[in-house]
Amino acid sequence: MAAAASGPATSSYINFETLTSDDFSPYTHANSLVLASNNPSDPNIDLTTPLSRVLFDLQEIDSHIHTLTSRSALDILKYTSTQNEAAQRILSRVEDERKRLVVSYERLEKEIFLRHQRALEAKTSAQRSWEVLRLGRGVQRILGLARQLETLLAESGLGGPRYGKEDYNALLTASLSVLAFRDTMNAPEGNDLGRITMVKTLRGRGFEDGEARILDYARRVVREFSMTTLSSSTTNTTSGHGPTYREAEDSRARFTAAVQMLYYLSPAPRIEGDKMNKKDFEPDYFLRASQGYLQSAITSSSAAIGRALGQLPTPSLDRALLEASARCQNIVALEVLLGGIPAPVHPLLKSEPTEVNIDRLKIGDEEDEDDSSDVAEKPPPESLLSILLTALDTSSLPSYFWRSLASSLSTRVSEILTRGGLAARTLKSQKDTVRAEIRDCVLRGSRLPKSVVLVDGRKAEEQVLGNWEREAAVMAGSVVGLLGR
């Protein structure tokens, strides 16, 4: 347009450079036209003249375009025809390529896509068949475990007329069957197995009921544990001297199996699909049964001694202290027995390599020649006693018994002194006698008779196991210490 503006048919009145510049603004141009035809100080503005100027410019531009178009009509038509022919040739080639691609796609769809669809159907069928086979094997395994559990429970005589004569070895094996069922259900396919009706039935009527019966038996054995179960005599039981050595060994083995059942059947959930570490495992069932046994002994002894202290002078205090010492002897026997029972290998826990084994792995290549002389000994396995002591936060079970009993007796003595009367006066007057009897009770309760069979088969010597003077002072102070106030 700038070149055409210099021609004779173009008016030089229009400034094309301004109108075609990149920074052209219609608002600025209109403002310039208004200011050019009006006085800025005049209150009346005349817009006719600038409007005429704009209309004139438009007319001139239109005439200029018409002149250029008429002069170059043949060139424009020729250029347009050339472009149209080129576009038609390109479109023809593109259409040919499109048809060829359609034919190729149809051939690929027939040769590959349809085969791929059939392959996907075959793959889906194979996967479903494999899932059915896998679930079938899982159901078969669970059914086998259920039959094994049912057979073991029947052979053990659990729930039968032979009370106290159950086969504890069969029950221990049955608890392992329950653990195998748990492991199967905790596996990745456990959720799918849990949706099967047969598995639901076996879980409720078979494994859960069987586990409840085994736990009830194990808790009953722990609850009924006493020192006499570890005592043996060379004479016959009909002579009134207690069970024989064989019967004592059987009782000890029954108790060992019972606490192992409680250890096995304690919950051991998986953490993010992985087995729990052994150091993080807490055998809840074993700890609750043992703590319940200790708490029952403490409660019974506290009630009997507290009742006897309020009935002085009567021989009931001697009987209560004798019963308390007998219960402590049971606890001492329990401690000795648990100290010789190592924590069994739990199939649902992750075994961790010991530090000794890790160190040997690091230096194994350097000491291959001295393997026979530098064999690292494995650390002794953790016993059930250490697990129980850790849970109770105490150093020994008898100490826990006496200190807990002393704590409860302080409350009962305070109640007697608060009520006052003859019982309080008598208790204060006989505090020296009470102190001596309580001390003898503590020392007597720390002794094990010679007839008690230890873990290694030897018989215990009748002696005080440890120094219990401090516990005797604590027990006496819980009663006598309040009488001097």
Short mmCIF file of C-alpha atoms in Angstrom, two decimals:
data_model
loop_
_atom_site.label_atom_id
_atom_site.label_comp_id
_atom_site.label_asym_id
_atom_site.label_seq_id
_atom_site.Cartn_x
_atom_site.Cartn_y
_atom_site.Cartn_z
CA MET A 1 0.00 0.00 0.00
CA ALA A 2 2.86 2.38 0.68
CA ALA A 3 4.22 1.68 -2.79
CA ALA A 4 0.82 2.20 -4.35
CA ALA A 5 0.34 5.44 -2.43
CA SER A 6 3.13 7.03 -4.44
CA GLY A 7 1.28 6.37 -7.70
CA PRO A 8 -0.67 9.00 -9.64
CA ALA A 9 -4.04 7.52 -8.71
CA THR A 10 -3.36 7.87 -5.03
CA SER A 11 -4.10 11.00 -3.06
CA SER A 12 -1.28 12.33 -0.96
CA TYR A 13 -3.76 13.84 1.43
CA ILE A 14 -3.95 10.66 3.58
CA ASN A 15 -1.00 9.84 5.80
CA PHE A 16 -0.69 6.07 5.18
CA GLU A 17 2.39 5.73 7.31
CA THR A 18 0.46 6.78 10.40
CA LEU A 19 -2.53 4.57 9.64
CA THR A 20 -0.42 1.48 8.90
CA SER A 21 2.13 1.81 11.68
CA ASP A 22 2.32 -0.94 14.33
CA ASP A 23 1.70 1.45 17.21
CA PHE A 24 -1.38 3.06 15.61
CA SER A 25 -4.12 3.90 18.15
CA PRO A 26 -7.62 4.88 16.98
CA TYR A 27 -8.19 6.81 20.19
CA THR A 28 -5.06 8.90 19.74
CA HIS A 29 -5.88 9.53 16.05
CA ALA A 30 -9.46 10.63 16.85
CA ASN A 31 -8.19 12.92 19.60
CA SER A 32 -5.71 14.49 17.16
CA LEU A 33 -8.48 15.15 14.61
CA VAL A 34 -10.71 16.75 17.25
CA LEU A 35 -7.90 18.95 18.57
CA ALA A 36 -6.90 19.94 15.04
CA SER A 37 -10.39 21.27 14.23
CA ASN A 38 -11.31 22.77 17.65
CA ASN A 39 -9.90 25.19 20.15
CA PRO A 40 -9.19 23.41 23.45
CA SER A 41 -10.34 26.51 25.39
CA ASP A 42 -13.66 26.71 23.51
CA PRO A 43 -16.50 25.21 25.60
CA ASN A 44 -18.40 24.18 22.45
CA ILE A 45 -16.87 21.25 20.54
CA ASP A 46 -17.56 20.75 16.87
CA LEU A 47 -17.43 17.08 15.89
CA THR A 48 -18.77 17.56 12.35
CA THR A 49 -15.46 18.55 10.84
CA PRO A 50 -13.42 15.62 12.30
CA LEU A 51 -16.22 13.23 11.35
CA SER A 52 -16.17 14.54 7.78
CA ARG A 53 -12.41 14.13 7.78
CA VAL A 54 -12.73 10.49 8.86
CA LEU A 55 -15.44 9.79 6.28
CA PHE A 56 -13.30 11.38 3.60
CA ASP A 57 -10.33 9.24 4.59
CA LEU A 58 -12.46 6.12 4.43
CA GLN A 59 -13.72 7.08 1.02
CA GLU A 60 -10.20 7.71 -0.20
CA ILE A 61 -8.98 4.40 1.19
CA ASP A 62 -11.90 2.57 -0.42
CA SER A 63 -11.17 4.21 -3.75
CA HIS A 64 -7.51 3.33 -3.43
CA ILE A 65 -8.34 -0.35 -2.71
CA HIS A 66 -10.77 -0.44 -5.66
CA THR A 67 -8.12 1.04 -7.97
CA LEU A 68 -5.45 -1.44 -6.86
CA THR A 69 -7.86 -4.37 -7.16
CA SER A 70 -9.02 -3.39 -10.65
CA ARG A 71 -5.47 -2.82 -11.85
CA SER A 72 -4.19 -6.20 -10.43
CA ALA A 73 -7.31 -8.34 -11.03
CA LEU A 74 -5.66 -10.65 -13.55
CA ASP A 75 -2.62 -11.18 -11.36
CA ILE A 76 -4.82 -11.91 -8.35
CA LEU A 77 -6.96 -14.40 -10.28
CA LYS A 78 -3.86 -16.08 -11.71
CA TYR A 79 -2.26 -16.35 -8.25
CA THR A 80 -5.48 -17.70 -6.78
CA SER A 81 -5.80 -20.28 -9.54
CA THR A 82 -2.22 -21.39 -9.04
CA GLN A 83 -2.76 -21.79 -5.29
CA ASN A 84 -5.97 -23.70 -5.88
CA GLU A 85 -4.31 -26.12 -8.28
CA ALA A 86 -1.43 -26.69 -5.83
CA ALA A 87 -3.93 -27.30 -3.03
CA GLN A 88 -5.84 -29.79 -5.18
CA ARG A 89 -2.65 -31.70 -5.97
CA ILE A 90 -1.72 -31.80 -2.25
CA LEU A 91 -5.25 -32.91 -1.34
CA SER A 92 -5.13 -35.66 -3.97
CA ARG A 93 -1.86 -36.99 -2.57
CA VAL A 94 -3.12 -36.74 1.03
CA GLU A 95 -6.28 -38.61 0.04
CA ASP A 96 -4.20 -41.37 -1.58
CA GLU A 97 -2.10 -41.64 1.58
CA ARG A 98 -5.23 -41.71 3.70
CA LYS A 99 -6.71 -44.56 1.65
CA ARG A 100 -3.42 -46.47 1.90
CA LEU A 101 -3.34 -45.96 5.67
CA VAL A 102 -6.95 -47.12 5.99
CA VAL A 103 -6.13 -50.27 4.03
CA SER A 104 -3.01 -50.86 6.17
CA TYR A 105 -4.99 -50.32 9.40
CA GLU A 106 -7.68 -52.76 8.29
CA ARG A 107 -5.00 -55.33 7.52
CA LEU A 108 -3.28 -54.73 10.90
CA GLU A 109 -6.61 -54.89 12.69
CA LYS A 110 -7.33 -58.21 11.03
CA GLU A 111 -3.88 -59.70 11.57
CA ILE A 112 -2.88 -58.19 14.95
CA PHE A 113 -5.71 -56.47 16.78
CA LEU A 114 -8.17 -59.36 16.51
CA ARG A 115 -5.46 -61.79 17.53
CA HIS A 116 -4.58 -59.48 20.39
CA GLN A 117 -8.20 -59.48 21.52
CA ARG A 118 -8.28 -63.27 21.45
CA ALA A 119 -4.95 -63.34 23.31
CA LEU A 120 -6.37 -61.01 25.98
CA GLU A 121 -9.40 -63.27 26.37
CA ALA A 122 -7.11 -66.29 26.67
CA LYS A 123 -4.95 -64.43 29.20
CA THR A 124 -8.00 -63.44 31.24
CA SER A 125 -9.26 -67.02 31.20
CA ALA A 126 -5.83 -68.31 32.23
CA GLN A 127 -5.59 -65.78 35.06
CA ARG A 128 -9.04 -66.67 36.33
CA SER A 129 -8.21 -70.36 36.13
CA TRP A 130 -5.01 -69.72 38.05
CA GLU A 131 -6.92 -67.73 40.67
CA VAL A 132 -9.42 -70.55 41.01
CA LEU A 133 -6.59 -73.08 41.31
CA ARG A 134 -4.77 -70.93 43.85
CA LEU A 135 -7.89 -70.41 45.93
CA GLY A 136 -8.67 -74.10 45.61
CA ARG A 137 -5.25 -74.98 46.99
CA GLY A 138 -5.75 -72.47 49.79
CA VAL A 139 -9.13 -73.96 50.65
CA GLN A 140 -7.61 -77.44 50.48
CA ARG A 141 -4.86 -76.39 52.89
CA ILE A 142 -7.36 -74.81 55.27
CA LEU A 143 -9.56 -77.90 55.09
CA GLY A 144 -6.55 -80.08 55.87
CA LEU A 145 -5.63 -77.88 58.84
CA ALA A 146 -9.24 -78.01 60.06
CA ARG A 147 -9.25 -81.80 59.90
CA GLN A 148 -5.89 -81.93 61.65
CA LEU A 149 -7.14 -79.59 64.37
CA GLU A 150 -10.32 -81.62 64.84
CA THR A 151 -8.33 -84.85 65.06
CA LEU A 152 -5.86 -83.40 67.56
CA LEU A 153 -8.61 -82.00 69.76
CA ALA A 154 -10.37 -85.37 69.72
CA GLU A 155 -7.14 -87.24 70.54
CA SER A 156 -6.27 -84.82 73.33
CA GLY A 157 -9.48 -85.57 75.20
CA LEU A 158 -10.17 -81.88 75.68
CA GLY A 159 -13.69 -81.39 76.92
CA GLY A 160 -14.12 -85.10 77.60
CA PRO A 161 -14.75 -86.93 80.87
CA ARG A 162 -11.02 -87.26 81.62
CA TYR A 163 -10.65 -83.91 83.35
CA GLY A 164 -6.99 -83.15 83.99
CA LYS A 165 -5.81 -86.00 81.77
CA GLU A 166 -5.71 -84.12 78.50
CA ASP A 167 -2.90 -84.83 76.06
CA TYR A 168 -1.00 -81.54 76.22
CA ASN A 169 1.34 -82.54 73.39
CA ALA A 170 -1.62 -82.91 71.04
CA LEU A 171 -2.97 -79.54 72.20
CA LEU A 172 0.41 -77.91 71.57
CA THR A 173 0.42 -79.31 68.04
CA ALA A 174 -3.16 -78.10 67.63
CA SER A 175 -2.08 -74.57 68.55
CA LEU A 176 0.49 -74.75 65.76
CA SER A 177 -2.32 -75.72 63.38
CA VAL A 178 -4.17 -72.58 64.46
CA LEU A 179 -1.04 -70.55 63.74
CA ALA A 180 -0.77 -72.14 60.30
CA PHE A 181 -4.37 -71.07 59.63
CA ARG A 182 -3.56 -67.53 60.77
CA ASP A 183 -0.54 -67.43 58.51
CA THR A 184 -2.66 -68.55 55.55
CA MET A 185 -5.31 -65.93 56.24
CA ASN A 186 -2.71 -63.18 56.70
CA ALA A 187 -1.16 -63.95 53.33
CA PRO A 188 -2.02 -61.76 50.30
CA GLU A 189 -4.73 -64.22 49.20
CA GLY A 190 -6.26 -64.27 52.69
CA ASN A 191 -8.89 -61.66 51.80
CA ASP A 192 -10.06 -63.73 48.85
CA LEU A 193 -10.11 -66.90 50.94
CA GLY A 194 -12.11 -65.12 53.64
CA ARG A 195 -14.94 -64.53 51.16
CA ILE A 196 -15.48 -68.26 50.59
CA THR A 197 -18.40 -69.71 52.54
CA MET A 198 -16.56 -72.89 53.52
CA VAL A 199 -13.62 -70.91 54.88
CA LYS A 200 -15.99 -68.68 56.86
CA THR A 201 -17.61 -71.75 58.39
CA LEU A 202 -14.28 -73.40 59.22
CA ARG A 203 -12.94 -70.19 60.73
CA GLY A 204 -15.91 -69.78 63.08
CA ARG A 205 -16.81 -73.34 64.00
CA GLY A 206 -13.40 -74.89 63.66
CA PHE A 207 -10.43 -72.68 64.31
CA GLU A 208 -11.92 -69.95 66.51
CA ASP A 209 -13.81 -72.46 68.69
CA GLY A 210 -10.76 -74.73 68.85
CA GLU A 211 -8.51 -71.81 69.74
CA ALA A 212 -10.90 -70.74 72.49
CA ARG A 213 -10.89 -74.27 73.95
CA ILE A 214 -7.10 -74.48 73.84
CA LEU A 215 -6.77 -71.06 75.49
CA ASP A 216 -9.28 -72.04 78.17
CA TYR A 217 -7.28 -75.18 78.91
CA ALA A 218 -3.95 -73.34 79.02
CA ARG A 219 -5.34 -70.60 81.27
CA ARG A 220 -6.83 -73.21 83.58
CA VAL A 221 -3.47 -74.99 83.87
CA VAL A 222 -1.74 -71.71 84.74
CA ARG A 223 -4.52 -70.72 87.11
CA GLU A 224 -4.36 -74.06 88.96
CA PHE A 225 -0.55 -74.13 89.15
CA SER A 226 0.80 -74.91 92.60
CA MET A 227 4.01 -76.09 94.19
CA THR A 228 2.59 -79.57 94.70
CA THR A 229 2.57 -80.14 90.95
CA LEU A 230 6.38 -79.98 91.03
CA SER A 231 6.73 -82.11 94.18
CA SER A 232 7.57 -85.78 93.96
CA SER A 233 7.93 -88.63 96.40
CA THR A 234 9.65 -91.95 96.11
CA THR A 235 6.68 -93.68 97.70
CA ASN A 236 3.35 -94.41 96.14
CA THR A 237 0.67 -91.75 95.95
CA THR A 238 -1.68 -93.94 97.97
CA SER A 239 0.53 -93.49 100.99
CA GLY A 240 -0.38 -89.82 101.16
CA HIS A 241 3.08 -88.44 100.42
CA GLY A 242 2.13 -86.67 97.17
CA PRO A 243 2.63 -87.48 93.52
CA THR A 244 5.42 -89.62 92.21
CA TYR A 245 8.41 -88.33 90.30
CA ARG A 246 6.80 -89.34 87.03
CA GLU A 247 3.60 -87.51 87.88
CA ALA A 248 5.56 -84.41 88.90
CA GLU A 249 7.44 -84.49 85.59
CA ASP A 250 4.14 -84.85 83.74
CA SER A 251 2.70 -81.86 85.62
CA ARG A 252 5.77 -79.77 84.81
CA ALA A 253 5.57 -80.75 81.14
CA ARG A 254 1.84 -79.93 81.11
CA PHE A 255 2.51 -76.46 82.53
CA THR A 256 5.35 -75.90 80.06
CA ALA A 257 3.07 -76.83 77.17
CA ALA A 258 0.32 -74.56 78.54
CA VAL A 259 2.51 -71.46 78.67
CA GLN A 260 3.87 -72.27 75.22
CA MET A 261 0.29 -72.45 73.92
CA LEU A 262 -0.41 -69.03 75.41
CA TYR A 263 2.78 -67.72 73.83
CA TYR A 264 1.93 -69.16 70.42
CA LEU A 265 -1.69 -68.03 70.35
CA SER A 266 -0.98 -64.46 71.45
CA PRO A 267 -1.85 -61.98 68.67
CA ALA A 268 1.01 -61.31 66.27
CA PRO A 269 -0.47 -59.08 63.55
CA ARG A 270 1.46 -58.26 60.42
CA ILE A 271 2.75 -54.72 59.95
CA GLU A 272 2.24 -53.46 56.39
CA GLY A 273 2.03 -57.03 55.17
CA ASP A 274 5.32 -58.05 56.79
CA LYS A 275 5.87 -60.28 59.81
CA MET A 276 6.41 -58.65 63.19
CA ASN A 277 9.90 -58.55 64.63
CA LYS A 278 10.48 -60.80 67.60
CA LYS A 279 11.68 -57.89 69.74
CA ASP A 280 8.36 -56.07 69.17
CA PHE A 281 6.21 -59.10 70.03
CA GLU A 282 4.41 -59.20 73.38
CA PRO A 283 2.69 -62.49 74.27
CA ASP A 284 -0.47 -60.91 75.67
CA TYR A 285 -2.22 -64.16 76.56
CA PHE A 286 0.77 -65.48 78.48
CA LEU A 287 1.32 -62.18 80.29
CA ARG A 288 -2.35 -61.81 81.21
CA ALA A 289 -2.60 -65.37 82.52
CA SER A 290 0.58 -64.99 84.59
CA GLN A 291 -0.40 -61.57 85.90
CA GLY A 292 -3.86 -62.90 86.72
CA TYR A 293 -2.29 -65.74 88.70
CA LEU A 294 -0.09 -63.30 90.65
CA GLN A 295 -2.93 -60.85 91.22
CA SER A 296 -5.20 -63.64 92.47
CA ALA A 297 -2.53 -64.71 94.97
CA ILE A 298 -2.01 -61.12 96.10
CA THR A 299 -5.73 -60.41 96.49
CA SER A 300 -6.44 -63.64 98.39
CA SER A 301 -3.48 -63.16 100.72
CA SER A 302 -4.33 -59.50 101.35
CA ALA A 303 -7.96 -60.30 102.17
CA ALA A 304 -7.03 -63.19 104.50
CA ILE A 305 -4.28 -61.29 106.35
CA GLY A 306 -6.36 -58.11 106.60
CA ARG A 307 -9.31 -60.06 107.99
CA ALA A 308 -7.04 -61.88 110.48
CA LEU A 309 -5.45 -58.61 111.69
CA GLY A 310 -8.89 -57.34 112.59
CA GLN A 311 -9.71 -60.47 114.63
CA LEU A 312 -6.73 -60.62 117.01
CA PRO A 313 -6.05 -62.49 119.20
CA THR A 314 -7.08 -65.56 117.19
CA PRO A 315 -5.12 -68.27 115.36
CA SER A 316 -6.53 -66.97 112.06
CA LEU A 317 -3.44 -64.75 111.55
CA ASP A 318 -1.17 -67.80 111.68
CA ARG A 319 -3.33 -69.59 109.13
CA ALA A 320 -3.47 -66.50 106.86
CA LEU A 321 0.31 -66.03 107.01
CA LEU A 322 0.81 -69.74 106.38
CA GLU A 323 -1.43 -69.52 103.31
CA ALA A 324 0.43 -66.42 102.11
CA SER A 325 3.79 -68.17 102.48
CA ALA A 326 2.39 -71.18 100.60
CA ARG A 327 1.24 -68.89 97.79
CA CYS A 328 4.67 -67.27 97.68
CA GLN A 329 6.25 -70.71 97.48
CA ASN A 330 4.02 -71.36 94.49
CA ILE A 331 5.28 -68.13 92.94
CA VAL A 332 8.89 -69.09 93.67
CA ALA A 333 8.26 -72.45 92.00
CA LEU A 334 6.63 -70.61 89.09
CA GLU A 335 9.69 -68.40 88.74
CA VAL A 336 12.04 -71.39 88.80
CA LEU A 337 9.94 -73.19 86.20
CA LEU A 338 9.54 -70.20 83.87
CA GLY A 339 13.25 -69.46 84.12
CA GLY A 340 13.98 -72.80 82.47
CA ILE A 341 11.45 -72.42 79.63
CA PRO A 342 12.93 -70.58 76.65
CA ALA A 343 10.68 -68.55 74.43
CA PRO A 344 9.66 -70.92 71.62
CA VAL A 345 10.26 -70.11 67.98
CA HIS A 346 7.09 -68.39 66.80
CA PRO A 347 6.26 -69.19 63.15
CA LEU A 348 4.49 -65.84 62.70
CA LEU A 349 7.47 -63.75 63.82
CA LYS A 350 10.44 -62.57 61.81
CA SER A 351 13.67 -64.10 63.00
CA GLU A 352 16.44 -61.54 63.35
CA PRO A 353 20.16 -62.38 63.01
CA THR A 354 22.14 -61.87 66.18
CA GLU A 355 24.94 -59.36 66.42
CA VAL A 356 27.47 -62.18 66.73
CA ASN A 357 26.32 -63.72 63.45
CA ILE A 358 26.43 -60.32 61.69
CA ASP A 359 29.97 -59.73 62.88
CA ARG A 360 30.99 -63.15 61.66
CA LEU A 361 29.54 -62.41 58.25
CA LYS A 362 31.66 -59.26 58.02
CA ILE A 363 34.93 -60.95 58.88
CA GLY A 364 34.16 -64.40 57.52
CA ASP A 365 36.40 -64.02 54.50
CA GLU A 366 39.36 -63.07 56.65
CA GLU A 367 39.10 -65.96 59.09
CA ASP A 368 38.18 -68.92 56.94
CA GLU A 369 41.25 -70.77 58.10
CA ASP A 370 40.38 -70.41 61.80
CA ASP A 371 36.69 -71.36 61.63
CA SER A 372 37.20 -74.41 63.77
CA SER A 373 38.82 -72.43 66.56
CA ASP A 374 36.83 -69.19 66.44
CA VAL A 375 33.27 -70.52 66.34
CA ALA A 376 31.02 -67.84 67.84
CA GLU A 377 28.60 -69.14 70.42
CA LYS A 378 24.97 -68.18 70.04
CA PRO A 379 23.51 -66.18 72.89
CA PRO A 380 21.12 -68.12 75.12
CA PRO A 381 17.48 -67.78 74.08
CA GLU A 382 15.25 -65.45 76.05
CA SER A 383 13.22 -67.23 78.71
CA LEU A 384 9.55 -66.71 79.44
CA LEU A 385 10.53 -65.49 82.90
CA SER A 386 12.51 -62.55 81.51
CA ILE A 387 9.52 -61.58 79.34
CA LEU A 388 7.22 -61.63 82.37
CA LEU A 389 9.67 -59.71 84.58
CA THR A 390 10.05 -57.06 81.87
CA ALA A 391 6.28 -56.67 81.62
CA LEU A 392 5.95 -56.38 85.42
CA ASP A 393 9.00 -54.10 85.71
CA THR A 394 10.46 -56.10 88.58
CA SER A 395 13.54 -58.17 89.28
CA SER A 396 11.77 -61.26 90.64
CA LEU A 397 8.25 -62.59 91.06
CA PRO A 398 8.42 -63.14 94.87
CA SER A 399 9.61 -59.56 95.32
CA TYR A 400 6.70 -58.34 93.20
CA PHE A 401 4.34 -60.47 95.29
CA TRP A 402 5.56 -59.20 98.67
CA ARG A 403 5.73 -55.56 97.64
CA SER A 404 2.27 -55.63 96.08
CA LEU A 405 0.91 -57.40 99.14
CA ALA A 406 2.54 -54.83 101.43
CA SER A 407 0.94 -52.01 99.46
CA SER A 408 -2.53 -53.53 99.82
CA LEU A 409 -2.04 -54.36 103.53
CA SER A 410 -1.29 -50.72 104.36
CA THR A 411 -4.80 -49.79 103.25
CA ARG A 412 -6.40 -52.57 105.30
CA VAL A 413 -4.43 -51.67 108.45
CA SER A 414 -5.44 -48.02 108.00
CA GLU A 415 -9.09 -49.11 107.85
CA ILE A 416 -8.70 -51.11 111.10
CA LEU A 417 -7.09 -48.16 112.88
CA THR A 418 -9.76 -45.78 111.54
CA ARG A 419 -12.56 -47.93 112.93
CA GLY A 420 -10.77 -48.15 116.28
CA GLY A 421 -12.15 -50.33 119.10
CA LEU A 422 -10.79 -53.54 120.49
CA ALA A 423 -9.32 -54.72 117.18
CA ALA A 424 -7.15 -51.59 116.86
CA ARG A 425 -5.98 -51.71 120.47
CA THR A 426 -5.14 -55.40 120.26
CA LEU A 427 -3.24 -54.89 117.01
CA LYS A 428 -1.18 -52.09 118.56
CA SER A 429 -0.42 -54.12 121.68
CA GLN A 430 0.79 -57.13 119.66
CA LYS A 431 2.76 -55.28 117.01
CA ASP A 432 6.04 -56.98 117.99
CA THR A 433 4.47 -60.39 117.62
CA VAL A 434 2.89 -59.42 114.32
CA ARG A 435 6.25 -58.12 113.05
CA ALA A 436 8.00 -61.38 113.92
CA GLU A 437 5.27 -63.54 112.37
CA ILE A 438 5.24 -61.50 109.17
CA ARG A 439 9.03 -61.75 108.91
CA ASP A 440 8.88 -65.52 109.39
CA CYS A 441 6.14 -65.67 106.77
CA VAL A 442 8.31 -63.89 104.20
CA LEU A 443 11.36 -66.05 104.89
CA ARG A 444 9.26 -69.22 104.92
CA GLY A 445 7.63 -68.32 101.64
CA SER A 446 11.03 -68.01 99.95
CA ARG A 447 11.90 -71.66 100.65
CA LEU A 448 11.27 -74.57 98.31
CA PRO A 449 10.87 -78.07 99.78
CA LYS A 450 13.36 -80.75 98.87
CA SER A 451 10.66 -82.66 97.03
CA VAL A 452 10.27 -79.98 94.35
CA VAL A 453 11.63 -81.08 90.99
CA LEU A 454 13.59 -78.38 89.18
CA VAL A 455 13.76 -77.90 85.43
CA ASP A 456 16.88 -80.01 84.98
CA GLY A 457 15.35 -82.91 86.89
CA ARG A 458 17.17 -82.25 90.18
CA LYS A 459 15.36 -81.67 93.45
CA ALA A 460 15.54 -78.32 95.16
CA GLU A 461 17.35 -77.93 98.44
CA GLU A 462 15.35 -76.45 101.28
CA GLN A 463 16.94 -73.05 101.47
CA VAL A 464 16.11 -69.40 101.03
CA LEU A 465 16.42 -68.47 97.37
CA GLY A 466 17.98 -65.05 97.67
CA ASN A 467 18.05 -62.39 100.37
CA TRP A 468 14.51 -61.43 101.37
CA GLU A 469 15.31 -59.37 104.46
CA ARG A 470 14.36 -56.19 102.63
CA GLU A 471 11.00 -57.63 101.53
CA ALA A 472 10.42 -58.84 105.10
CA ALA A 473 11.11 -55.33 106.39
CA VAL A 474 8.77 -53.82 103.81
CA MET A 475 6.00 -56.28 104.72
CA ALA A 476 6.44 -55.68 108.42
CA GLY A 477 6.63 -51.92 107.95
CA SER A 478 3.37 -51.89 105.96
CA VAL A 479 1.58 -53.23 109.05
CA VAL A 480 3.64 -52.25 112.09
CA GLY A 481 4.78 -48.92 110.70
CA LEU A 482 1.25 -47.57 110.93
CA LEU A 483 0.72 -48.80 114.49
CA GLY A 484 3.31 -46.50 116.01
CA ARG A 485 1.57 -43.33 114.81
#
